[in-house]
Amino acid sequence: MPLAMNRDVFITCAVTGSGSTQDRSPHVPRSPKEIADSAIAAAKAGAAVVHCHVRDPETGVPSRDLKLYREVTDRIRDAEVDMVLNLTAGMGGDITFGPTDAPLPVNEAGTDMVGAAERVAHVAECLPEICTLDCGTMNFAEADYVMTNTPGMLRAMGQMMTDLGVKPEIEAFDTGHLWFAKELVKEGVLEPNALVQLCMGVPWGAPDDLNTLMAMVNNVPDDWTFSAFGLGRNQMAYVAATVLAGGNVRVGLEDNLWLGKGELATNEQLVTRARGIIEGMGARIIGPDEVRKKLGLTKRAPV
């Protein structure tokens, strides 16, 4: 694929995530109100898409509670500023094995493994415009934790999303995930004009170097739309690199807590900085209506 800079860029803000960051920054939102308020502030700063997980309001630990998703969805749809809602469907595929000499039975405290219908229950309930589909199984940084997404599970979840009229955002943590995503399109599970998020620097997936980024980009079909992000200190560098490579960008507290050395960020500040980089490169920030047209999305009215 020849290098072709993207001149019309949309920003996704990943508002809170499901990592154990809730006690590392006071700006990581926990309650549905905090999550929605942070998403709204990010949208006002220029994010066309907001990507949301939910957390237990008291402890901040990640949750799959339908009531929390419903409240976040309603608050965002009732907001005075427009944005495309993107809900995670990554929860419910976590396995933490026992020690290396006795991996079974699994560690129940760190395992959350449920069926396909339960993993997308909040998607069916809230009908966001986009939801994520993590297109493969991967070892994460923790010693015995595995993010588990079998081919059968992904076919089932992807078909449910397609049938609901919700566009999957394929999350690819390595080149093999893109390989399988293309197979899902070939099989008719996913629509041809797919949307993909290239996830760079997540241990132990694709490392966040430019050669690997371009290997990922070169595996994205020409008629797909892609975004990318890098974790931590490289988040803003990947804003520039991804636009130059022809893509859209993602920033937010799910991926990076810092605005600068010793300075904790808010989602609004991260979007503002990304916008400055993109516009400084001569590209234009597009809003939610243009994103809907580009991706073929259907805006949902408040319930």
PDB file of C-alpha atoms in Angstrom:
ATOM      1  CA  MET A   1       0.000   0.000   0.000  1.00  0.00           C
ATOM      2  CA  PRO A   2       1.508   3.391  -0.951  1.00  0.00           C
ATOM      3  CA  LEU A   3       1.692   5.985   1.793  1.00  0.00           C
ATOM      4  CA  ALA A   4      -1.282   8.345   1.464  1.00  0.00           C
ATOM      5  CA  MET A   5      -2.029  10.815   4.233  1.00  0.00           C
ATOM      6  CA  ASN A   6      -5.616  11.032   5.441  1.00  0.00           C
ATOM      7  CA  ARG A   7      -6.969  14.544   4.911  1.00  0.00           C
ATOM      8  CA  ASP A   8     -10.360  14.002   6.614  1.00  0.00           C
ATOM      9  CA  VAL A   9      -9.791  12.492  10.042  1.00  0.00           C
ATOM     10  CA  PHE A  10     -12.144  11.455  12.819  1.00  0.00           C
ATOM     11  CA  ILE A  11     -11.077  11.170  16.438  1.00  0.00           C
ATOM     12  CA  THR A  12     -12.272   8.395  18.732  1.00  0.00           C
ATOM     13  CA  CYS A  13     -11.984   8.986  22.476  1.00  0.00           C
ATOM     14  CA  ALA A  14     -11.644   5.805  24.576  1.00  0.00           C
ATOM     15  CA  VAL A  15     -13.125   7.228  27.737  1.00  0.00           C
ATOM     16  CA  THR A  16     -12.376   4.812  30.585  1.00  0.00           C
ATOM     17  CA  GLY A  17     -11.460   1.256  29.505  1.00  0.00           C
ATOM     18  CA  SER A  18     -11.428  -1.894  31.609  1.00  0.00           C
ATOM     19  CA  GLY A  19      -7.888  -1.779  32.970  1.00  0.00           C
ATOM     20  CA  SER A  20      -6.907  -1.280  36.593  1.00  0.00           C
ATOM     21  CA  THR A  21      -6.322   2.450  36.135  1.00  0.00           C
ATOM     22  CA  GLN A  22      -9.136   3.719  38.340  1.00  0.00           C
ATOM     23  CA  ASP A  23      -6.827   4.368  41.302  1.00  0.00           C
ATOM     24  CA  ARG A  24      -3.944   5.771  39.248  1.00  0.00           C
ATOM     25  CA  SER A  25      -5.682   8.972  38.200  1.00  0.00           C
ATOM     26  CA  PRO A  26      -8.596  10.939  39.654  1.00  0.00           C
ATOM     27  CA  HIS A  27      -9.660  11.744  36.083  1.00  0.00           C
ATOM     28  CA  VAL A  28     -10.569   8.140  35.163  1.00  0.00           C
ATOM     29  CA  PRO A  29     -14.390   8.198  35.267  1.00  0.00           C
ATOM     30  CA  ARG A  30     -16.224   5.518  37.256  1.00  0.00           C
ATOM     31  CA  SER A  31     -19.946   6.226  37.520  1.00  0.00           C
ATOM     32  CA  PRO A  32     -22.253   6.406  34.496  1.00  0.00           C
ATOM     33  CA  LYS A  33     -22.582  10.156  35.028  1.00  0.00           C
ATOM     34  CA  GLU A  34     -18.809  10.637  35.177  1.00  0.00           C
ATOM     35  CA  ILE A  35     -18.296   8.478  32.074  1.00  0.00           C
ATOM     36  CA  ALA A  36     -21.000  10.316  30.120  1.00  0.00           C
ATOM     37  CA  ASP A  37     -19.792  13.740  31.267  1.00  0.00           C
ATOM     38  CA  SER A  38     -16.230  12.885  30.214  1.00  0.00           C
ATOM     39  CA  ALA A  39     -17.483  11.625  26.839  1.00  0.00           C
ATOM     40  CA  ILE A  40     -19.498  14.807  26.313  1.00  0.00           C
ATOM     41  CA  ALA A  41     -16.465  16.976  27.142  1.00  0.00           C
ATOM     42  CA  ALA A  42     -14.378  14.948  24.674  1.00  0.00           C
ATOM     43  CA  ALA A  43     -17.023  15.401  21.975  1.00  0.00           C
ATOM     44  CA  LYS A  44     -17.068  19.154  22.547  1.00  0.00           C
ATOM     45  CA  ALA A  45     -13.276  19.125  22.110  1.00  0.00           C
ATOM     46  CA  GLY A  46     -13.563  17.384  18.733  1.00  0.00           C
ATOM     47  CA  ALA A  47     -14.076  13.647  19.230  1.00  0.00           C
ATOM     48  CA  ALA A  48     -16.658  12.344  16.739  1.00  0.00           C
ATOM     49  CA  VAL A  49     -16.761   8.878  18.350  1.00  0.00           C
ATOM     50  CA  VAL A  50     -16.752   7.959  22.049  1.00  0.00           C
ATOM     51  CA  HIS A  51     -15.770   4.419  23.023  1.00  0.00           C
ATOM     52  CA  CYS A  52     -17.202   3.434  26.411  1.00  0.00           C
ATOM     53  CA  HIS A  53     -16.817   0.681  28.986  1.00  0.00           C
ATOM     54  CA  VAL A  54     -18.600   0.819  32.345  1.00  0.00           C
ATOM     55  CA  ARG A  55     -17.242   0.424  35.861  1.00  0.00           C
ATOM     56  CA  ASP A  56     -18.631  -0.251  39.298  1.00  0.00           C
ATOM     57  CA  PRO A  57     -19.334   3.277  40.581  1.00  0.00           C
ATOM     58  CA  GLU A  58     -17.975   2.481  44.053  1.00  0.00           C
ATOM     59  CA  THR A  59     -14.845   0.440  43.334  1.00  0.00           C
ATOM     60  CA  GLY A  60     -14.062   1.448  39.763  1.00  0.00           C
ATOM     61  CA  VAL A  61     -13.547  -2.168  38.681  1.00  0.00           C
ATOM     62  CA  PRO A  62     -14.836  -3.067  35.185  1.00  0.00           C
ATOM     63  CA  SER A  63     -18.435  -4.268  34.938  1.00  0.00           C
ATOM     64  CA  ARG A  64     -20.930  -5.805  32.502  1.00  0.00           C
ATOM     65  CA  ASP A  65     -23.994  -4.457  34.334  1.00  0.00           C
ATOM     66  CA  LEU A  66     -26.759  -3.684  31.809  1.00  0.00           C
ATOM     67  CA  LYS A  67     -28.181  -0.904  33.978  1.00  0.00           C
ATOM     68  CA  LEU A  68     -24.842   0.932  33.934  1.00  0.00           C
ATOM     69  CA  TYR A  69     -24.639   0.680  30.137  1.00  0.00           C
ATOM     70  CA  ARG A  70     -28.223   1.869  29.816  1.00  0.00           C
ATOM     71  CA  GLU A  71     -27.555   4.935  31.968  1.00  0.00           C
ATOM     72  CA  VAL A  72     -24.373   5.845  30.075  1.00  0.00           C
ATOM     73  CA  THR A  73     -26.195   5.429  26.753  1.00  0.00           C
ATOM     74  CA  ASP A  74     -29.172   7.535  27.815  1.00  0.00           C
ATOM     75  CA  ARG A  75     -27.005  10.333  29.187  1.00  0.00           C
ATOM     76  CA  ILE A  76     -24.921  10.497  26.001  1.00  0.00           C
ATOM     77  CA  ARG A  77     -27.969  10.465  23.736  1.00  0.00           C
ATOM     78  CA  ASP A  78     -29.628  13.188  25.801  1.00  0.00           C
ATOM     79  CA  ALA A  79     -26.531  15.421  25.578  1.00  0.00           C
ATOM     80  CA  GLU A  80     -26.611  18.770  23.811  1.00  0.00           C
ATOM     81  CA  VAL A  81     -23.590  17.752  21.719  1.00  0.00           C
ATOM     82  CA  ASP A  82     -23.760  15.014  19.070  1.00  0.00           C
ATOM     83  CA  MET A  83     -21.384  12.021  19.016  1.00  0.00           C
ATOM     84  CA  VAL A  84     -21.238   8.468  17.682  1.00  0.00           C
ATOM     85  CA  LEU A  85     -21.593   5.935  20.505  1.00  0.00           C
ATOM     86  CA  ASN A  86     -19.219   2.961  20.469  1.00  0.00           C
ATOM     87  CA  LEU A  87     -19.675   0.391  23.277  1.00  0.00           C
ATOM     88  CA  THR A  88     -17.175  -2.310  24.142  1.00  0.00           C
ATOM     89  CA  ALA A  89     -18.095  -5.968  23.700  1.00  0.00           C
ATOM     90  CA  GLY A  90     -14.736  -7.134  24.996  1.00  0.00           C
ATOM     91  CA  MET A  91     -15.874  -8.155  28.460  1.00  0.00           C
ATOM     92  CA  GLY A  92     -16.722 -11.767  29.284  1.00  0.00           C
ATOM     93  CA  GLY A  93     -13.770 -13.439  27.581  1.00  0.00           C
ATOM     94  CA  ASP A  94     -11.244 -13.379  30.435  1.00  0.00           C
ATOM     95  CA  ILE A  95      -9.486 -16.500  31.709  1.00  0.00           C
ATOM     96  CA  THR A  96      -6.889 -16.473  34.481  1.00  0.00           C
ATOM     97  CA  PHE A  97      -5.244 -19.840  34.857  1.00  0.00           C
ATOM     98  CA  GLY A  98      -3.843 -21.319  38.040  1.00  0.00           C
ATOM     99  CA  PRO A  99      -0.086 -21.599  38.699  1.00  0.00           C
ATOM    100  CA  THR A 100       2.105 -23.058  35.965  1.00  0.00           C
ATOM    101  CA  ASP A 101       2.359 -26.470  37.623  1.00  0.00           C
ATOM    102  CA  ALA A 102      -1.439 -26.670  38.139  1.00  0.00           C
ATOM    103  CA  PRO A 103      -3.221 -24.397  35.620  1.00  0.00           C
ATOM    104  CA  LEU A 104      -6.598 -26.060  36.180  1.00  0.00           C
ATOM    105  CA  PRO A 105      -8.971 -25.292  37.727  1.00  0.00           C
ATOM    106  CA  VAL A 106      -8.810 -21.681  36.608  1.00  0.00           C
ATOM    107  CA  ASN A 107      -8.535 -18.817  39.048  1.00  0.00           C
ATOM    108  CA  GLU A 108     -12.188 -17.868  39.553  1.00  0.00           C
ATOM    109  CA  ALA A 109     -11.344 -14.429  40.929  1.00  0.00           C
ATOM    110  CA  GLY A 110      -9.733 -13.417  37.651  1.00  0.00           C
ATOM    111  CA  THR A 111     -11.964 -15.329  35.239  1.00  0.00           C
ATOM    112  CA  ASP A 112     -15.059 -13.890  33.564  1.00  0.00           C
ATOM    113  CA  MET A 113     -16.046 -16.238  30.751  1.00  0.00           C
ATOM    114  CA  VAL A 114     -19.598 -16.168  29.403  1.00  0.00           C
ATOM    115  CA  GLY A 115     -21.440 -17.048  26.201  1.00  0.00           C
ATOM    116  CA  ALA A 116     -21.801 -14.974  23.064  1.00  0.00           C
ATOM    117  CA  ALA A 117     -25.346 -13.780  23.782  1.00  0.00           C
ATOM    118  CA  GLU A 118     -24.384 -12.565  27.247  1.00  0.00           C
ATOM    119  CA  ARG A 119     -21.299 -10.810  25.906  1.00  0.00           C
ATOM    120  CA  VAL A 120     -23.446  -8.721  23.560  1.00  0.00           C
ATOM    121  CA  ALA A 121     -26.520  -8.390  25.817  1.00  0.00           C
ATOM    122  CA  HIS A 122     -25.803  -4.707  26.497  1.00  0.00           C
ATOM    123  CA  VAL A 123     -25.367  -4.117  22.759  1.00  0.00           C
ATOM    124  CA  ALA A 124     -28.821  -5.584  22.103  1.00  0.00           C
ATOM    125  CA  GLU A 125     -30.206  -3.504  24.978  1.00  0.00           C
ATOM    126  CA  CYS A 126     -28.633  -0.156  24.046  1.00  0.00           C
ATOM    127  CA  LEU A 127     -28.165  -0.479  20.246  1.00  0.00           C
ATOM    128  CA  PRO A 128     -25.094   1.741  19.920  1.00  0.00           C
ATOM    129  CA  GLU A 129     -23.984   2.708  16.437  1.00  0.00           C
ATOM    130  CA  ILE A 130     -20.694   0.811  16.860  1.00  0.00           C
ATOM    131  CA  CYS A 131     -19.456  -1.912  19.195  1.00  0.00           C
ATOM    132  CA  THR A 132     -16.052  -3.552  19.393  1.00  0.00           C
ATOM    133  CA  LEU A 133     -15.131  -7.072  18.305  1.00  0.00           C
ATOM    134  CA  ASP A 134     -11.709  -8.193  19.561  1.00  0.00           C
ATOM    135  CA  CYS A 135     -10.726 -10.451  16.679  1.00  0.00           C
ATOM    136  CA  GLY A 136      -8.475 -12.962  18.409  1.00  0.00           C
ATOM    137  CA  THR A 137      -7.124 -14.555  21.560  1.00  0.00           C
ATOM    138  CA  MET A 138      -4.072 -12.943  23.172  1.00  0.00           C
ATOM    139  CA  ASN A 139      -1.759 -13.152  26.157  1.00  0.00           C
ATOM    140  CA  PHE A 140      -1.795  -9.897  28.116  1.00  0.00           C
ATOM    141  CA  ALA A 141       0.968  -8.565  30.363  1.00  0.00           C
ATOM    142  CA  GLU A 142      -0.293 -10.455  33.407  1.00  0.00           C
ATOM    143  CA  ALA A 143       1.432 -13.821  33.873  1.00  0.00           C
ATOM    144  CA  ASP A 144      -1.532 -16.192  33.567  1.00  0.00           C
ATOM    145  CA  TYR A 145      -4.326 -14.045  32.057  1.00  0.00           C
ATOM    146  CA  VAL A 146      -5.580 -14.706  28.539  1.00  0.00           C
ATOM    147  CA  MET A 147      -8.070 -12.621  26.545  1.00  0.00           C
ATOM    148  CA  THR A 148     -10.073 -15.417  24.936  1.00  0.00           C
ATOM    149  CA  ASN A 149     -11.931 -15.043  21.644  1.00  0.00           C
ATOM    150  CA  THR A 150     -12.277 -18.334  19.784  1.00  0.00           C
ATOM    151  CA  PRO A 151     -13.199 -18.443  16.083  1.00  0.00           C
ATOM    152  CA  GLY A 152     -16.602 -19.887  16.980  1.00  0.00           C
ATOM    153  CA  MET A 153     -17.249 -17.197  19.580  1.00  0.00           C
ATOM    154  CA  LEU A 154     -16.262 -14.447  17.149  1.00  0.00           C
ATOM    155  CA  ARG A 155     -18.466 -15.826  14.385  1.00  0.00           C
ATOM    156  CA  ALA A 156     -21.414 -15.936  16.789  1.00  0.00           C
ATOM    157  CA  MET A 157     -20.829 -12.462  18.236  1.00  0.00           C
ATOM    158  CA  GLY A 158     -20.112 -10.913  14.848  1.00  0.00           C
ATOM    159  CA  GLN A 159     -23.314 -12.335  13.376  1.00  0.00           C
ATOM    160  CA  MET A 160     -25.340 -11.035  16.333  1.00  0.00           C
ATOM    161  CA  MET A 161     -23.878  -7.543  15.868  1.00  0.00           C
ATOM    162  CA  THR A 162     -24.598  -7.592  12.141  1.00  0.00           C
ATOM    163  CA  ASP A 163     -28.162  -8.798  12.724  1.00  0.00           C
ATOM    164  CA  LEU A 164     -28.718  -6.012  15.280  1.00  0.00           C
ATOM    165  CA  GLY A 165     -27.622  -3.383  12.770  1.00  0.00           C
ATOM    166  CA  VAL A 166     -24.666  -2.374  14.970  1.00  0.00           C
ATOM    167  CA  LYS A 167     -21.362  -1.914  13.126  1.00  0.00           C
ATOM    168  CA  PRO A 168     -18.524  -3.940  14.630  1.00  0.00           C
ATOM    169  CA  GLU A 169     -15.247  -2.136  15.161  1.00  0.00           C
ATOM    170  CA  ILE A 170     -12.719  -4.919  14.672  1.00  0.00           C
ATOM    171  CA  GLU A 171     -10.002  -4.561  17.291  1.00  0.00           C
ATOM    172  CA  ALA A 172      -6.805  -6.070  15.896  1.00  0.00           C
ATOM    173  CA  PHE A 173      -3.941  -6.608  18.334  1.00  0.00           C
ATOM    174  CA  ASP A 174      -1.780  -8.449  15.794  1.00  0.00           C
ATOM    175  CA  THR A 175      -1.681  -9.309  12.098  1.00  0.00           C
ATOM    176  CA  GLY A 176      -3.390 -12.671  12.610  1.00  0.00           C
ATOM    177  CA  HIS A 177      -6.437 -10.850  13.974  1.00  0.00           C
ATOM    178  CA  LEU A 178      -6.717  -8.988  10.683  1.00  0.00           C
ATOM    179  CA  TRP A 179      -6.354 -12.280   8.818  1.00  0.00           C
ATOM    180  CA  PHE A 180      -9.345 -13.727  10.685  1.00  0.00           C
ATOM    181  CA  ALA A 181     -11.365 -10.513  10.325  1.00  0.00           C
ATOM    182  CA  LYS A 182     -10.986 -10.755   6.556  1.00  0.00           C
ATOM    183  CA  GLU A 183     -12.255 -14.323   6.791  1.00  0.00           C
ATOM    184  CA  LEU A 184     -15.354 -13.112   8.682  1.00  0.00           C
ATOM    185  CA  VAL A 185     -16.052 -10.663   5.852  1.00  0.00           C
ATOM    186  CA  LYS A 186     -15.482 -13.399   3.271  1.00  0.00           C
ATOM    187  CA  GLU A 187     -17.966 -15.653   5.100  1.00  0.00           C
ATOM    188  CA  GLY A 188     -20.574 -12.867   5.236  1.00  0.00           C
ATOM    189  CA  VAL A 189     -20.530 -12.608   9.036  1.00  0.00           C
ATOM    190  CA  LEU A 190     -19.342  -8.985   8.768  1.00  0.00           C
ATOM    191  CA  GLU A 191     -20.228  -6.423   6.108  1.00  0.00           C
ATOM    192  CA  PRO A 192     -17.578  -5.739   3.434  1.00  0.00           C
ATOM    193  CA  ASN A 193     -16.994  -2.071   4.355  1.00  0.00           C
ATOM    194  CA  ALA A 194     -15.435  -3.039   7.670  1.00  0.00           C
ATOM    195  CA  LEU A 195     -14.118  -0.745  10.408  1.00  0.00           C
ATOM    196  CA  VAL A 196     -10.906  -1.731  12.208  1.00  0.00           C
ATOM    197  CA  GLN A 197      -8.916  -0.375  15.136  1.00  0.00           C
ATOM    198  CA  LEU A 198      -5.198  -1.211  15.105  1.00  0.00           C
ATOM    199  CA  CYS A 199      -4.109  -1.642  18.725  1.00  0.00           C
ATOM    200  CA  MET A 200      -0.376  -0.997  19.046  1.00  0.00           C
ATOM    201  CA  GLY A 201       1.874  -1.600  22.014  1.00  0.00           C
ATOM    202  CA  VAL A 202      -0.471  -3.764  24.103  1.00  0.00           C
ATOM    203  CA  PRO A 203       1.665  -6.490  25.730  1.00  0.00           C
ATOM    204  CA  TRP A 204       1.916  -9.059  24.147  1.00  0.00           C
ATOM    205  CA  GLY A 205       0.364  -8.091  20.856  1.00  0.00           C
ATOM    206  CA  ALA A 206       1.766  -5.940  18.066  1.00  0.00           C
ATOM    207  CA  PRO A 207       4.654  -3.773  19.357  1.00  0.00           C
ATOM    208  CA  ASP A 208       4.353  -0.045  18.866  1.00  0.00           C
ATOM    209  CA  ASP A 209       7.076   0.471  16.280  1.00  0.00           C
ATOM    210  CA  LEU A 210       6.518   2.025  12.868  1.00  0.00           C
ATOM    211  CA  ASN A 211       7.523  -1.078  10.915  1.00  0.00           C
ATOM    212  CA  THR A 212       4.864  -3.112  12.710  1.00  0.00           C
ATOM    213  CA  LEU A 213       2.282  -0.340  12.305  1.00  0.00           C
ATOM    214  CA  MET A 214       2.863  -0.323   8.555  1.00  0.00           C
ATOM    215  CA  ALA A 215       2.704  -4.123   8.455  1.00  0.00           C
ATOM    216  CA  MET A 216      -0.726  -3.831  10.084  1.00  0.00           C
ATOM    217  CA  VAL A 217      -1.802  -0.993   7.766  1.00  0.00           C
ATOM    218  CA  ASN A 218      -0.680  -2.962   4.715  1.00  0.00           C
ATOM    219  CA  ASN A 219      -2.940  -5.825   5.813  1.00  0.00           C
ATOM    220  CA  VAL A 220      -6.061  -3.611   5.911  1.00  0.00           C
ATOM    221  CA  PRO A 221      -8.127  -3.949   2.701  1.00  0.00           C
ATOM    222  CA  ASP A 222      -8.416  -0.763   0.653  1.00  0.00           C
ATOM    223  CA  ASP A 223     -12.198  -0.534   1.111  1.00  0.00           C
ATOM    224  CA  TRP A 224     -12.013  -0.740   4.932  1.00  0.00           C
ATOM    225  CA  THR A 225     -11.730   2.229   7.310  1.00  0.00           C
ATOM    226  CA  PHE A 226      -9.036   2.049   9.973  1.00  0.00           C
ATOM    227  CA  SER A 227      -7.924   3.875  13.073  1.00  0.00           C
ATOM    228  CA  ALA A 228      -4.947   3.184  15.304  1.00  0.00           C
ATOM    229  CA  PHE A 229      -3.592   4.020  18.724  1.00  0.00           C
ATOM    230  CA  GLY A 230      -0.427   3.547  20.756  1.00  0.00           C
ATOM    231  CA  LEU A 231      -0.311   3.089  24.508  1.00  0.00           C
ATOM    232  CA  GLY A 232       1.138   5.468  27.058  1.00  0.00           C
ATOM    233  CA  ARG A 233       3.833   7.957  26.117  1.00  0.00           C
ATOM    234  CA  ASN A 234       3.547   7.145  22.407  1.00  0.00           C
ATOM    235  CA  GLN A 235      -0.148   8.019  22.149  1.00  0.00           C
ATOM    236  CA  MET A 236       0.361  11.407  20.498  1.00  0.00           C
ATOM    237  CA  ALA A 237       3.179  10.168  18.272  1.00  0.00           C
ATOM    238  CA  TYR A 238       0.733   7.606  16.907  1.00  0.00           C
ATOM    239  CA  VAL A 239      -1.783  10.355  16.161  1.00  0.00           C
ATOM    240  CA  ALA A 240       0.689  11.805  13.661  1.00  0.00           C
ATOM    241  CA  ALA A 241       1.904   8.431  12.366  1.00  0.00           C
ATOM    242  CA  THR A 242      -1.598   7.082  11.776  1.00  0.00           C
ATOM    243  CA  VAL A 243      -2.809  10.160   9.908  1.00  0.00           C
ATOM    244  CA  LEU A 244       0.316  10.023   7.748  1.00  0.00           C
ATOM    245  CA  ALA A 245      -0.383   6.327   7.072  1.00  0.00           C
ATOM    246  CA  GLY A 246      -3.923   7.141   5.920  1.00  0.00           C
ATOM    247  CA  GLY A 247      -5.932   6.393   9.038  1.00  0.00           C
ATOM    248  CA  ASN A 248      -8.017   7.929  11.792  1.00  0.00           C
ATOM    249  CA  VAL A 249      -6.969   8.260  15.422  1.00  0.00           C
ATOM    250  CA  ARG A 250      -7.906   7.170  18.910  1.00  0.00           C
ATOM    251  CA  VAL A 251      -6.849   8.825  22.151  1.00  0.00           C
ATOM    252  CA  GLY A 252      -8.224   8.723  25.683  1.00  0.00           C
ATOM    253  CA  LEU A 253      -7.683   7.579  29.243  1.00  0.00           C
ATOM    254  CA  GLU A 254      -8.213   3.916  28.360  1.00  0.00           C
ATOM    255  CA  ASP A 255      -4.816   3.999  26.638  1.00  0.00           C
ATOM    256  CA  ASN A 256      -2.859   6.783  28.327  1.00  0.00           C
ATOM    257  CA  LEU A 257      -3.214   8.719  31.598  1.00  0.00           C
ATOM    258  CA  TRP A 258      -0.656  11.459  30.959  1.00  0.00           C
ATOM    259  CA  LEU A 259      -0.616  14.783  29.142  1.00  0.00           C
ATOM    260  CA  GLY A 260       3.071  15.300  29.909  1.00  0.00           C
ATOM    261  CA  LYS A 261       5.691  14.281  32.443  1.00  0.00           C
ATOM    262  CA  GLY A 262       4.081  14.501  35.880  1.00  0.00           C
ATOM    263  CA  GLU A 263       0.833  15.924  34.449  1.00  0.00           C
ATOM    264  CA  LEU A 264      -2.250  13.718  34.526  1.00  0.00           C
ATOM    265  CA  ALA A 265      -4.627  14.233  31.614  1.00  0.00           C
ATOM    266  CA  THR A 266      -8.370  14.424  31.116  1.00  0.00           C
ATOM    267  CA  ASN A 267     -10.069  12.977  28.057  1.00  0.00           C
ATOM    268  CA  GLU A 268     -10.904  16.481  26.881  1.00  0.00           C
ATOM    269  CA  GLN A 269      -7.242  17.522  27.052  1.00  0.00           C
ATOM    270  CA  LEU A 270      -6.089  14.447  25.113  1.00  0.00           C
ATOM    271  CA  VAL A 271      -8.632  15.111  22.350  1.00  0.00           C
ATOM    272  CA  THR A 272      -7.657  18.783  22.213  1.00  0.00           C
ATOM    273  CA  ARG A 273      -3.978  17.903  21.838  1.00  0.00           C
ATOM    274  CA  ALA A 274      -4.720  15.287  19.159  1.00  0.00           C
ATOM    275  CA  ARG A 275      -6.829  17.799  17.275  1.00  0.00           C
ATOM    276  CA  GLY A 276      -3.972  20.285  17.315  1.00  0.00           C
ATOM    277  CA  ILE A 277      -1.583  17.698  15.871  1.00  0.00           C
ATOM    278  CA  ILE A 278      -4.004  16.672  13.121  1.00  0.00           C
ATOM    279  CA  GLU A 279      -4.867  20.206  12.095  1.00  0.00           C
ATOM    280  CA  GLY A 280      -1.209  21.183  12.301  1.00  0.00           C
ATOM    281  CA  MET A 281      -0.512  18.485   9.696  1.00  0.00           C
ATOM    282  CA  GLY A 282      -3.014  20.135   7.353  1.00  0.00           C
ATOM    283  CA  ALA A 283      -5.829  17.619   7.805  1.00  0.00           C
ATOM    284  CA  ARG A 284      -9.450  18.362   8.654  1.00  0.00           C
ATOM    285  CA  ILE A 285     -11.349  17.004  11.675  1.00  0.00           C
ATOM    286  CA  ILE A 286     -14.692  15.511  10.656  1.00  0.00           C
ATOM    287  CA  GLY A 287     -17.729  15.335  12.929  1.00  0.00           C
ATOM    288  CA  PRO A 288     -20.241  12.632  13.797  1.00  0.00           C
ATOM    289  CA  ASP A 289     -22.573  13.233  10.839  1.00  0.00           C
ATOM    290  CA  GLU A 290     -19.730  12.787   8.357  1.00  0.00           C
ATOM    291  CA  VAL A 291     -18.577   9.682  10.227  1.00  0.00           C
ATOM    292  CA  ARG A 292     -22.080   8.205   9.991  1.00  0.00           C
ATOM    293  CA  LYS A 293     -22.153   8.859   6.269  1.00  0.00           C
ATOM    294  CA  LYS A 294     -18.666   7.413   5.783  1.00  0.00           C
ATOM    295  CA  LEU A 295     -19.357   4.251   7.785  1.00  0.00           C
ATOM    296  CA  GLY A 296     -23.038   3.756   6.949  1.00  0.00           C
ATOM    297  CA  LEU A 297     -24.239   4.173  10.537  1.00  0.00           C
ATOM    298  CA  THR A 298     -27.763   4.738  11.781  1.00  0.00           C
ATOM    299  CA  LYS A 299     -28.160   7.328  14.515  1.00  0.00           C
ATOM    300  CA  ARG A 300     -30.319   6.115  17.397  1.00  0.00           C
ATOM    301  CA  ALA A 301     -32.787   8.435  19.073  1.00  0.00           C
ATOM    302  CA  PRO A 302     -32.927   8.782  22.882  1.00  0.00           C
ATOM    303  CA  VAL A 303     -35.159   6.128  24.483  1.00  0.00           C
TER     304      VAL A 303
END
